C-alpha atoms as a PDB file:
ATOM      1  CA  MET A   1       0.000   0.000   0.000  1.00  0.00           C
ATOM      2  CA  ARG A   2       1.206   3.523  -0.730  1.00  0.00           C
ATOM      3  CA  TYR A   3       1.274   6.217   1.930  1.00  0.00           C
ATOM      4  CA  LEU A   4       1.936   9.903   1.318  1.00  0.00           C
ATOM      5  CA  VAL A   5       3.791  12.030   3.845  1.00  0.00           C
ATOM      6  CA  ARG A   6       2.717  15.629   3.439  1.00  0.00           C
ATOM      7  CA  ASP A   7       5.581  17.532   4.958  1.00  0.00           C
ATOM      8  CA  ARG A   8       4.798  20.898   6.544  1.00  0.00           C
ATOM      9  CA  MET A   9       7.832  21.141   8.814  1.00  0.00           C
ATOM     10  CA  PHE A  10       8.511  24.743   7.798  1.00  0.00           C
ATOM     11  CA  ALA A  11       5.101  25.927   8.936  1.00  0.00           C
ATOM     12  CA  PHE A  12       4.705  27.589  12.320  1.00  0.00           C
ATOM     13  CA  HIS A  13       2.905  24.618  13.865  1.00  0.00           C
ATOM     14  CA  GLU A  14       5.452  22.174  12.410  1.00  0.00           C
ATOM     15  CA  GLU A  15       3.377  19.128  11.568  1.00  0.00           C
ATOM     16  CA  ALA A  16       3.131  16.634   8.748  1.00  0.00           C
ATOM     17  CA  TRP A  17       0.267  14.364   7.748  1.00  0.00           C
ATOM     18  CA  ILE A  18       0.595  10.792   6.582  1.00  0.00           C
ATOM     19  CA  GLU A  19      -2.264   9.715   4.343  1.00  0.00           C
ATOM     20  CA  THR A  20      -3.128   6.675   2.302  1.00  0.00           C
ATOM     21  CA  GLU A  21      -3.115   7.009  -1.452  1.00  0.00           C
ATOM     22  CA  HIS A  22      -6.908   7.482  -1.144  1.00  0.00           C
ATOM     23  CA  ARG A  23      -6.430  10.634   1.016  1.00  0.00           C
ATOM     24  CA  GLU A  24      -7.416   8.966   4.316  1.00  0.00           C
ATOM     25  CA  LYS A  25      -5.426  10.473   7.186  1.00  0.00           C
ATOM     26  CA  VAL A  26      -3.484   7.827   9.106  1.00  0.00           C
ATOM     27  CA  PHE A  27      -1.079   9.771  11.353  1.00  0.00           C
ATOM     28  CA  LYS A  28      -0.198  13.320  12.200  1.00  0.00           C
ATOM     29  CA  VAL A  29       3.510  13.791  12.871  1.00  0.00           C
ATOM     30  CA  ASP A  30       3.611  16.516  15.477  1.00  0.00           C
ATOM     31  CA  ARG A  31       6.917  18.153  16.359  1.00  0.00           C
ATOM     32  CA  LYS A  32       7.186  19.140  19.991  1.00  0.00           C
ATOM     33  CA  LEU A  33       8.573  22.657  20.172  1.00  0.00           C
ATOM     34  CA  LEU A  34      10.650  24.225  22.939  1.00  0.00           C
ATOM     35  CA  ARG A  35      12.354  21.002  23.991  1.00  0.00           C
ATOM     36  CA  LEU A  36      16.067  20.366  24.463  1.00  0.00           C
ATOM     37  CA  ARG A  37      15.889  17.252  22.294  1.00  0.00           C
ATOM     38  CA  THR A  38      14.090  17.013  18.981  1.00  0.00           C
ATOM     39  CA  THR A  39      10.862  15.087  19.616  1.00  0.00           C
ATOM     40  CA  PHE A  40       8.080  14.021  17.258  1.00  0.00           C
ATOM     41  CA  ALA A  41       4.815  12.292  18.134  1.00  0.00           C
ATOM     42  CA  PHE A  42       2.903  10.028  15.739  1.00  0.00           C
ATOM     43  CA  VAL A  43      -0.751  10.652  16.563  1.00  0.00           C
ATOM     44  CA  ASP A  44      -3.612   8.759  14.928  1.00  0.00           C
ATOM     45  CA  PRO A  45      -6.788  10.577  13.786  1.00  0.00           C
ATOM     46  CA  TRP A  46      -8.451   9.781  17.154  1.00  0.00           C
ATOM     47  CA  GLY A  47      -5.704  11.489  19.167  1.00  0.00           C
ATOM     48  CA  GLN A  48      -3.869   8.375  20.399  1.00  0.00           C
ATOM     49  CA  THR A  49      -0.054   8.456  20.277  1.00  0.00           C
ATOM     50  CA  ALA A  50       1.216   5.476  18.265  1.00  0.00           C
ATOM     51  CA  ALA A  51       4.931   6.263  18.572  1.00  0.00           C
ATOM     52  CA  THR A  52       7.332   8.934  19.722  1.00  0.00           C
ATOM     53  CA  ILE A  53      10.603   9.795  18.020  1.00  0.00           C
ATOM     54  CA  VAL A  54      13.346  11.259  20.206  1.00  0.00           C
ATOM     55  CA  ARG A  55      16.692  12.377  18.818  1.00  0.00           C
ATOM     56  CA  LYS A  56      19.417  11.567  21.298  1.00  0.00           C
ATOM     57  CA  ALA A  57      21.462  14.560  22.341  1.00  0.00           C
ATOM     58  CA  MET A  58      25.245  14.526  22.459  1.00  0.00           C
ATOM     59  CA  THR A  59      26.022  11.715  20.005  1.00  0.00           C
ATOM     60  CA  TRP A  60      28.855  11.472  17.485  1.00  0.00           C
ATOM     61  CA  HIS A  61      26.455  10.466  14.774  1.00  0.00           C
ATOM     62  CA  HIS A  62      22.700  10.793  14.429  1.00  0.00           C
ATOM     63  CA  THR A  63      20.786   8.415  16.682  1.00  0.00           C
ATOM     64  CA  ILE A  64      17.021   8.456  17.077  1.00  0.00           C
ATOM     65  CA  LEU A  65      15.039   6.403  19.576  1.00  0.00           C
ATOM     66  CA  ILE A  66      11.560   5.152  18.717  1.00  0.00           C
ATOM     67  CA  LYS A  67       9.307   4.751  21.746  1.00  0.00           C
ATOM     68  CA  HIS A  68       5.730   3.898  22.623  1.00  0.00           C
ATOM     69  CA  ASP A  69       4.334   4.502  26.123  1.00  0.00           C
ATOM     70  CA  GLY A  70       7.858   5.093  27.433  1.00  0.00           C
ATOM     71  CA  GLU A  71       9.080   1.730  26.151  1.00  0.00           C
ATOM     72  CA  ARG A  72      11.791   1.633  23.476  1.00  0.00           C
ATOM     73  CA  LEU A  73      10.668  -0.032  20.251  1.00  0.00           C
ATOM     74  CA  GLY A  74      13.819   0.583  18.264  1.00  0.00           C
ATOM     75  CA  LYS A  75      16.837   2.711  17.519  1.00  0.00           C
ATOM     76  CA  ILE A  76      17.957   4.121  14.185  1.00  0.00           C
ATOM     77  CA  SER A  77      21.504   5.362  13.723  1.00  0.00           C
ATOM     78  CA  ARG A  78      23.682   6.464  10.881  1.00  0.00           C
ATOM     79  CA  ARG A  79      26.646   4.229  10.259  1.00  0.00           C
ATOM     80  CA  LEU A  80      29.803   5.937  11.410  1.00  0.00           C
ATOM     81  CA  PHE A  81      32.027   4.498   8.668  1.00  0.00           C
ATOM     82  CA  ARG A  82      30.503   3.913   5.248  1.00  0.00           C
ATOM     83  CA  LEU A  83      32.236   3.266   1.978  1.00  0.00           C
ATOM     84  CA  PHE A  84      29.368   3.385  -0.496  1.00  0.00           C
ATOM     85  CA  GLY A  85      26.710   5.995   0.129  1.00  0.00           C
ATOM     86  CA  ASP A  86      24.694   6.778   3.218  1.00  0.00           C
ATOM     87  CA  ARG A  87      23.374   3.921   5.257  1.00  0.00           C
ATOM     88  CA  PHE A  88      21.349   3.634   8.410  1.00  0.00           C
ATOM     89  CA  VAL A  89      21.039   0.700  10.755  1.00  0.00           C
ATOM     90  CA  VAL A  90      17.856   0.011  12.710  1.00  0.00           C
ATOM     91  CA  LYS A  91      17.793  -2.216  15.764  1.00  0.00           C
ATOM     92  CA  LEU A  92      14.291  -3.224  16.789  1.00  0.00           C
ATOM     93  CA  ARG A  93      13.179  -4.463  20.204  1.00  0.00           C
ATOM     94  CA  ASP A  94      12.363  -7.906  18.793  1.00  0.00           C
ATOM     95  CA  GLY A  95      16.013  -8.356  17.746  1.00  0.00           C
ATOM     96  CA  ARG A  96      15.639  -7.659  14.049  1.00  0.00           C
ATOM     97  CA  LYS A  97      18.199  -5.450  12.337  1.00  0.00           C
ATOM     98  CA  LEU A  98      17.026  -3.447   9.343  1.00  0.00           C
ATOM     99  CA  ARG A  99      19.155  -1.584   6.826  1.00  0.00           C
ATOM    100  CA  ILE A 100      18.222   1.604   5.056  1.00  0.00           C
ATOM    101  CA  ASN A 101      20.148   2.413   1.938  1.00  0.00           C
ATOM    102  CA  GLY A 102      19.781   3.923  -1.490  1.00  0.00           C
ATOM    103  CA  ASN A 103      20.108   7.386  -2.925  1.00  0.00           C
ATOM    104  CA  LEU A 104      19.402   9.315   0.240  1.00  0.00           C
ATOM    105  CA  TRP A 105      20.373  12.676  -1.246  1.00  0.00           C
ATOM    106  CA  ASP A 106      17.370  12.437  -3.589  1.00  0.00           C
ATOM    107  CA  ARG A 107      15.348  10.638  -0.913  1.00  0.00           C
ATOM    108  CA  GLU A 108      15.050   7.416  -2.867  1.00  0.00           C
ATOM    109  CA  PHE A 109      15.757   4.575  -0.463  1.00  0.00           C
ATOM    110  CA  ASP A 110      14.669   1.134   0.690  1.00  0.00           C
ATOM    111  CA  ILE A 111      14.113  -0.291   4.150  1.00  0.00           C
ATOM    112  CA  GLN A 112      15.318  -3.887   4.106  1.00  0.00           C
ATOM    113  CA  HIS A 113      15.526  -6.916   6.353  1.00  0.00           C
ATOM    114  CA  ARG A 114      17.944  -9.650   5.257  1.00  0.00           C
ATOM    115  CA  GLY A 115      17.839  -8.503   1.647  1.00  0.00           C
ATOM    116  CA  THR A 116      14.041  -8.315   1.473  1.00  0.00           C
ATOM    117  CA  THR A 117      12.601  -4.853   0.811  1.00  0.00           C
ATOM    118  CA  LEU A 118       9.949  -3.993   3.379  1.00  0.00           C
ATOM    119  CA  ALA A 119       9.300  -0.454   2.121  1.00  0.00           C
ATOM    120  CA  HIS A 120      10.459   1.907  -0.614  1.00  0.00           C
ATOM    121  CA  VAL A 121      10.542   5.662   0.016  1.00  0.00           C
ATOM    122  CA  SER A 122      10.445   8.007  -2.958  1.00  0.00           C
ATOM    123  CA  ARG A 123      10.226  11.751  -3.404  1.00  0.00           C
ATOM    124  CA  ARG A 124      10.666  11.436  -7.152  1.00  0.00           C
ATOM    125  CA  TRP A 125       7.150  12.379  -8.206  1.00  0.00           C
ATOM    126  CA  PHE A 126       6.389  14.757  -5.359  1.00  0.00           C
ATOM    127  CA  SER A 127       9.409  17.063  -5.077  1.00  0.00           C
ATOM    128  CA  LEU A 128       7.494  20.274  -5.788  1.00  0.00           C
ATOM    129  CA  ARG A 129       4.902  19.784  -3.070  1.00  0.00           C
ATOM    130  CA  ASP A 130       7.061  18.672  -0.117  1.00  0.00           C
ATOM    131  CA  THR A 131       5.488  15.238  -0.296  1.00  0.00           C
ATOM    132  CA  TYR A 132       7.036  11.813  -0.501  1.00  0.00           C
ATOM    133  CA  ALA A 133       5.623   8.332  -0.947  1.00  0.00           C
ATOM    134  CA  VAL A 134       6.236   5.298   1.224  1.00  0.00           C
ATOM    135  CA  ASP A 135       5.330   2.044  -0.515  1.00  0.00           C
ATOM    136  CA  VAL A 136       4.887  -0.562   2.221  1.00  0.00           C
ATOM    137  CA  MET A 137       5.344  -4.165   1.132  1.00  0.00           C
ATOM    138  CA  GLU A 138       5.001  -5.664   4.644  1.00  0.00           C
ATOM    139  CA  PRO A 139       1.635  -4.553   6.091  1.00  0.00           C
ATOM    140  CA  ALA A 140       2.341  -6.016   9.556  1.00  0.00           C
ATOM    141  CA  ASP A 141       5.081  -3.403  10.123  1.00  0.00           C
ATOM    142  CA  THR A 142       3.322  -0.389   8.562  1.00  0.00           C
ATOM    143  CA  THR A 143       3.586   1.949  11.555  1.00  0.00           C
ATOM    144  CA  MET A 144       7.267   1.173  12.170  1.00  0.00           C
ATOM    145  CA  LEU A 145       8.129   1.580   8.474  1.00  0.00           C
ATOM    146  CA  LEU A 146       6.382   4.959   8.328  1.00  0.00           C
ATOM    147  CA  VAL A 147       8.190   6.046  11.491  1.00  0.00           C
ATOM    148  CA  LEU A 148      11.540   5.009   9.989  1.00  0.00           C
ATOM    149  CA  ALA A 149      10.833   6.932   6.772  1.00  0.00           C
ATOM    150  CA  VAL A 150      10.111  10.097   8.785  1.00  0.00           C
ATOM    151  CA  CYS A 151      13.249   9.542  10.909  1.00  0.00           C
ATOM    152  CA  VAL A 152      15.512   9.303   7.862  1.00  0.00           C
ATOM    153  CA  ASP A 153      13.840  12.314   6.258  1.00  0.00           C
ATOM    154  CA  HIS A 154      14.360  14.317   9.455  1.00  0.00           C
ATOM    155  CA  ILE A 155      18.039  13.345   9.702  1.00  0.00           C
ATOM    156  CA  LEU A 156      18.660  14.221   6.059  1.00  0.00           C
ATOM    157  CA  HIS A 157      16.817  17.530   6.383  1.00  0.00           C
ATOM    158  CA  GLU A 158      18.813  18.384   9.518  1.00  0.00           C
ATOM    159  CA  GLN A 159      22.046  17.465   7.746  1.00  0.00           C
ATOM    160  CA  ARG A 160      21.291  19.807   4.831  1.00  0.00           C
ATOM    161  CA  ASP A 161      20.641  22.760   7.148  1.00  0.00           C
END
């Protein structure tokens, strides 16, 4: 299924909406302002927080924690030494390790587990409207894959500034 992340991070309220390809709102990504650490909340249309993204302060490389109800679900970090392009490593609570690689400069990348693509993120067709698509191939992990796509986009946006 295809999801569209409508990025409005430059607006005063700093929020982004994630919708299905049929324009149904799935999550609002709400940036918490006036905090020491960068924090985002994934809120469903009924107001329930599905996940929280917290950027760790004082790290050598970008590390973001993914939490739900105070419990850590995963950690995404940029590889310190990389030979070919940008890569991220994700360690999930259940022990799985995911890799994120591709052309991150153009925001064309895949989220993979053991060589199997779980999701493909593309800004190719949406570059003028601050929108990117997340094609989820593994519906059981939809929320986590959407969270990871937003994490990588945030890290890349922060890196460019």
